[in-house]
Amino acid sequence: MTDDSLPRLAQITDVQEVAPELRHQLIDCWIEVTNSGGAAGFPFPPVDRGRVAPVADELLRRLHPQRSRLVTAGFDGVLAGWVVLRRDPDRLVGHWGTVHHLQTRPGFRRRGVASALMRELRKIARDELRLEQLHLAARGGEGLEDFYAGLGWREVGRWPGALRLAPDDTRDEVLMLLDTL
């Protein structure tokens, strides 16, 4: 028995696992999120396929079972959101991972997609990669700190004024940690 109100989650560890339709939907999602004002790696909208596709392709090429994982969420074959977990192979910092590009398509927001992605990513980090902590950086002024805090993350620092989105819009970069996996 399945619950159709919950997204179907999938984990991808190799570019060979990415079907052309999924690649297309990943790029479209990134464009939609960015152009709706989302903080997903392209700070200056609008963006288009020509700008996003090469970055997405590089992200997909870097997938690796021990160093970089993509987690997707969908409903009825339609991609609703995705996130990337990376780990540095260096022994010094190999016990923690970094979360990148958490995003939910605007039409799927308020359905628990981002929370489901983050919970799944946490399980993967703990159970499969044996990581001890996760790090992320979020754009200040978006309310993201509260979202992550609700999932057990805590703010550990800020880079004041690190992000200049416009001459009159400078934001902090908020550094967050999840150390109870």
Tab-separated table of C-alpha atoms in Angstrom:
chain	number	residue	atom	x	y	z
A	1	MET	CA	0.000	0.000	0.000
A	2	THR	CA	1.379	3.411	-0.959
A	3	ASP	CA	0.441	6.906	0.059
A	4	ASP	CA	0.005	9.038	-3.066
A	5	SER	CA	0.384	12.195	-0.996
A	6	LEU	CA	4.044	11.325	-0.314
A	7	PRO	CA	6.714	11.788	-2.964
A	8	ARG	CA	8.526	8.783	-4.371
A	9	LEU	CA	12.195	9.134	-3.419
A	10	ALA	CA	15.088	7.763	-5.432
A	11	GLN	CA	18.845	7.835	-4.993
A	12	ILE	CA	21.275	8.071	-7.896
A	13	THR	CA	24.999	7.411	-7.540
A	14	ASP	CA	26.205	7.336	-11.156
A	15	VAL	CA	25.525	9.428	-14.251
A	16	GLN	CA	24.694	6.192	-16.103
A	17	GLU	CA	21.562	5.909	-13.933
A	18	VAL	CA	20.216	9.236	-15.213
A	19	ALA	CA	17.747	8.687	-18.040
A	20	PRO	CA	17.420	11.504	-20.597
A	21	GLU	CA	13.931	12.361	-19.296
A	22	LEU	CA	15.232	12.716	-15.733
A	23	ARG	CA	18.090	14.935	-16.926
A	24	HIS	CA	15.551	17.088	-18.770
A	25	GLN	CA	13.338	17.349	-15.661
A	26	LEU	CA	16.324	18.172	-13.390
A	27	ILE	CA	17.288	21.053	-15.662
A	28	ASP	CA	13.691	22.282	-15.921
A	29	CYS	CA	13.318	22.131	-12.143
A	30	TRP	CA	16.499	24.147	-11.647
A	31	ILE	CA	15.299	26.763	-14.146
A	32	GLU	CA	11.849	27.014	-12.518
A	33	VAL	CA	13.261	27.281	-9.000
A	34	THR	CA	15.836	29.898	-9.974
A	35	ASN	CA	13.430	31.986	-12.038
A	36	SER	CA	10.911	31.994	-9.182
A	37	GLY	CA	13.560	33.500	-6.861
A	38	GLY	CA	14.882	30.317	-5.279
A	39	ALA	CA	18.395	30.178	-3.850
A	40	ALA	CA	19.613	27.151	-5.808
A	41	GLY	CA	23.001	28.035	-7.236
A	42	PHE	CA	22.138	30.657	-9.857
A	43	PRO	CA	21.703	33.915	-7.934
A	44	PHE	CA	20.850	36.129	-10.903
A	45	PRO	CA	17.677	35.104	-12.727
A	46	PRO	CA	16.460	34.667	-15.287
A	47	VAL	CA	18.297	31.563	-16.425
A	48	ASP	CA	17.603	29.284	-19.349
A	49	ARG	CA	18.523	25.811	-20.560
A	50	GLY	CA	21.752	27.081	-22.160
A	51	ARG	CA	22.988	28.347	-18.806
A	52	VAL	CA	21.728	25.528	-16.567
A	53	ALA	CA	22.318	22.405	-18.690
A	54	PRO	CA	26.155	22.493	-18.613
A	55	VAL	CA	26.158	22.982	-14.826
A	56	ALA	CA	23.650	20.166	-14.364
A	57	ASP	CA	25.679	17.893	-16.632
A	58	GLU	CA	28.829	18.561	-14.604
A	59	LEU	CA	26.940	17.856	-11.373
A	60	LEU	CA	25.681	14.559	-12.840
A	61	ARG	CA	29.153	13.571	-14.103
A	62	ARG	CA	30.496	13.953	-10.550
A	63	LEU	CA	28.056	11.424	-9.073
A	64	HIS	CA	29.899	8.624	-7.319
A	65	PRO	CA	28.719	6.030	-4.771
A	66	GLN	CA	31.191	7.228	-2.118
A	67	ARG	CA	31.490	10.934	-2.951
A	68	SER	CA	28.353	12.396	-4.504
A	69	ARG	CA	24.724	11.304	-4.443
A	70	LEU	CA	21.602	12.748	-5.994
A	71	VAL	CA	18.269	12.243	-4.261
A	72	THR	CA	15.100	12.945	-6.219
A	73	ALA	CA	11.450	13.229	-5.228
A	74	GLY	CA	8.563	12.787	-7.614
A	75	PHE	CA	4.870	12.216	-8.032
A	76	ASP	CA	3.590	9.973	-10.836
A	77	GLY	CA	6.840	10.206	-12.797
A	78	VAL	CA	7.093	13.987	-12.505
A	79	LEU	CA	10.158	15.356	-10.720
A	80	ALA	CA	9.066	17.499	-7.779
A	81	GLY	CA	12.491	18.265	-6.306
A	82	TRP	CA	16.036	17.118	-5.716
A	83	VAL	CA	19.130	17.555	-3.572
A	84	VAL	CA	22.809	16.569	-3.723
A	85	LEU	CA	25.005	15.178	-0.943
A	86	ARG	CA	28.764	15.415	-1.380
A	87	ARG	CA	31.633	14.067	0.655
A	88	ASP	CA	35.264	15.082	0.271
A	89	PRO	CA	37.526	12.045	-0.221
A	90	ASP	CA	40.259	13.591	1.967
A	91	ARG	CA	40.635	11.626	5.233
A	92	LEU	CA	40.833	14.840	7.219
A	93	VAL	CA	37.237	15.851	6.393
A	94	GLY	CA	35.834	12.576	5.078
A	95	HIS	CA	33.634	12.103	8.151
A	96	TRP	CA	31.221	14.859	7.080
A	97	GLY	CA	29.210	15.699	3.993
A	98	THR	CA	27.863	18.840	2.392
A	99	VAL	CA	24.308	19.396	1.176
A	100	HIS	CA	23.892	21.231	-2.138
A	101	HIS	CA	21.040	22.526	-4.283
A	102	LEU	CA	17.979	21.515	-2.280
A	103	GLN	CA	15.079	22.584	-4.450
A	104	THR	CA	11.388	21.972	-4.959
A	105	ARG	CA	9.499	22.932	-8.091
A	106	PRO	CA	7.108	25.800	-7.328
A	107	GLY	CA	4.035	23.730	-8.242
A	108	PHE	CA	4.954	21.103	-5.633
A	109	ARG	CA	5.715	23.357	-2.676
A	110	ARG	CA	3.930	22.890	0.648
A	111	ARG	CA	3.632	19.144	0.028
A	112	GLY	CA	6.579	18.072	2.195
A	113	VAL	CA	8.961	17.464	-0.707
A	114	ALA	CA	11.948	19.351	0.717
A	115	SER	CA	11.503	17.800	4.163
A	116	ALA	CA	11.246	14.313	2.654
A	117	LEU	CA	14.399	14.894	0.604
A	118	MET	CA	16.313	16.097	3.663
A	119	ARG	CA	15.166	13.171	5.819
A	120	GLU	CA	16.195	10.697	3.095
A	121	LEU	CA	19.535	12.437	2.632
A	122	ARG	CA	20.148	12.201	6.373
A	123	LYS	CA	19.479	8.425	6.336
A	124	ILE	CA	21.806	7.934	3.368
A	125	ALA	CA	24.534	9.960	5.076
A	126	ARG	CA	24.224	7.965	8.291
A	127	ASP	CA	23.428	4.444	7.113
A	128	GLU	CA	25.231	4.166	3.784
A	129	LEU	CA	28.074	6.683	3.848
A	130	ARG	CA	28.643	6.435	7.618
A	131	LEU	CA	29.007	10.200	7.907
A	132	GLU	CA	29.008	11.833	11.319
A	133	GLN	CA	27.772	15.282	10.378
A	134	LEU	CA	26.362	17.332	7.529
A	135	HIS	CA	27.065	20.940	6.589
A	136	LEU	CA	25.266	23.412	4.373
A	137	ALA	CA	25.293	27.104	3.546
A	138	ALA	CA	21.996	28.930	3.011
A	139	ARG	CA	21.148	32.393	1.754
A	140	GLY	CA	20.064	34.631	4.623
A	141	GLY	CA	16.816	36.538	4.458
A	142	GLU	CA	14.808	33.650	3.004
A	143	GLY	CA	13.617	32.003	6.235
A	144	LEU	CA	15.658	28.915	5.441
A	145	GLU	CA	17.191	28.804	8.915
A	146	ASP	CA	13.781	28.016	10.403
A	147	PHE	CA	13.099	25.293	7.840
A	148	TYR	CA	16.413	23.573	8.558
A	149	ALA	CA	16.091	24.067	12.333
A	150	GLY	CA	12.788	22.200	12.166
A	151	LEU	CA	14.742	19.238	10.773
A	152	GLY	CA	17.328	19.284	13.558
A	153	TRP	CA	19.948	21.574	12.014
A	154	ARG	CA	21.546	24.408	13.936
A	155	GLU	CA	23.186	27.605	12.835
A	156	VAL	CA	26.915	27.568	13.573
A	157	GLY	CA	27.960	30.810	11.947
A	158	ARG	CA	27.387	33.472	9.349
A	159	TRP	CA	29.425	35.252	6.775
A	160	PRO	CA	27.911	38.727	7.121
A	161	GLY	CA	27.192	40.466	3.839
A	162	ALA	CA	28.736	37.638	1.823
A	163	LEU	CA	26.087	37.596	-0.901
A	164	ARG	CA	25.294	40.691	-2.969
A	165	LEU	CA	22.210	40.001	-5.033
A	166	ALA	CA	21.707	43.646	-6.041
A	167	PRO	CA	23.248	46.978	-5.023
A	168	ASP	CA	20.584	47.331	-2.315
A	169	ASP	CA	20.279	43.609	-1.420
A	170	THR	CA	23.234	42.147	0.459
A	171	ARG	CA	22.638	38.992	2.487
A	172	ASP	CA	24.459	36.851	5.001
A	173	GLU	CA	25.494	33.335	4.123
A	174	VAL	CA	24.213	31.170	6.965
A	175	LEU	CA	26.326	28.168	7.929
A	176	MET	CA	24.367	25.233	9.318
A	177	LEU	CA	25.292	21.896	10.882
A	178	LEU	CA	23.519	18.642	11.516
A	179	ASP	CA	25.683	16.583	13.840
A	180	THR	CA	23.190	14.103	15.212
A	181	LEU	CA	22.642	11.820	12.287
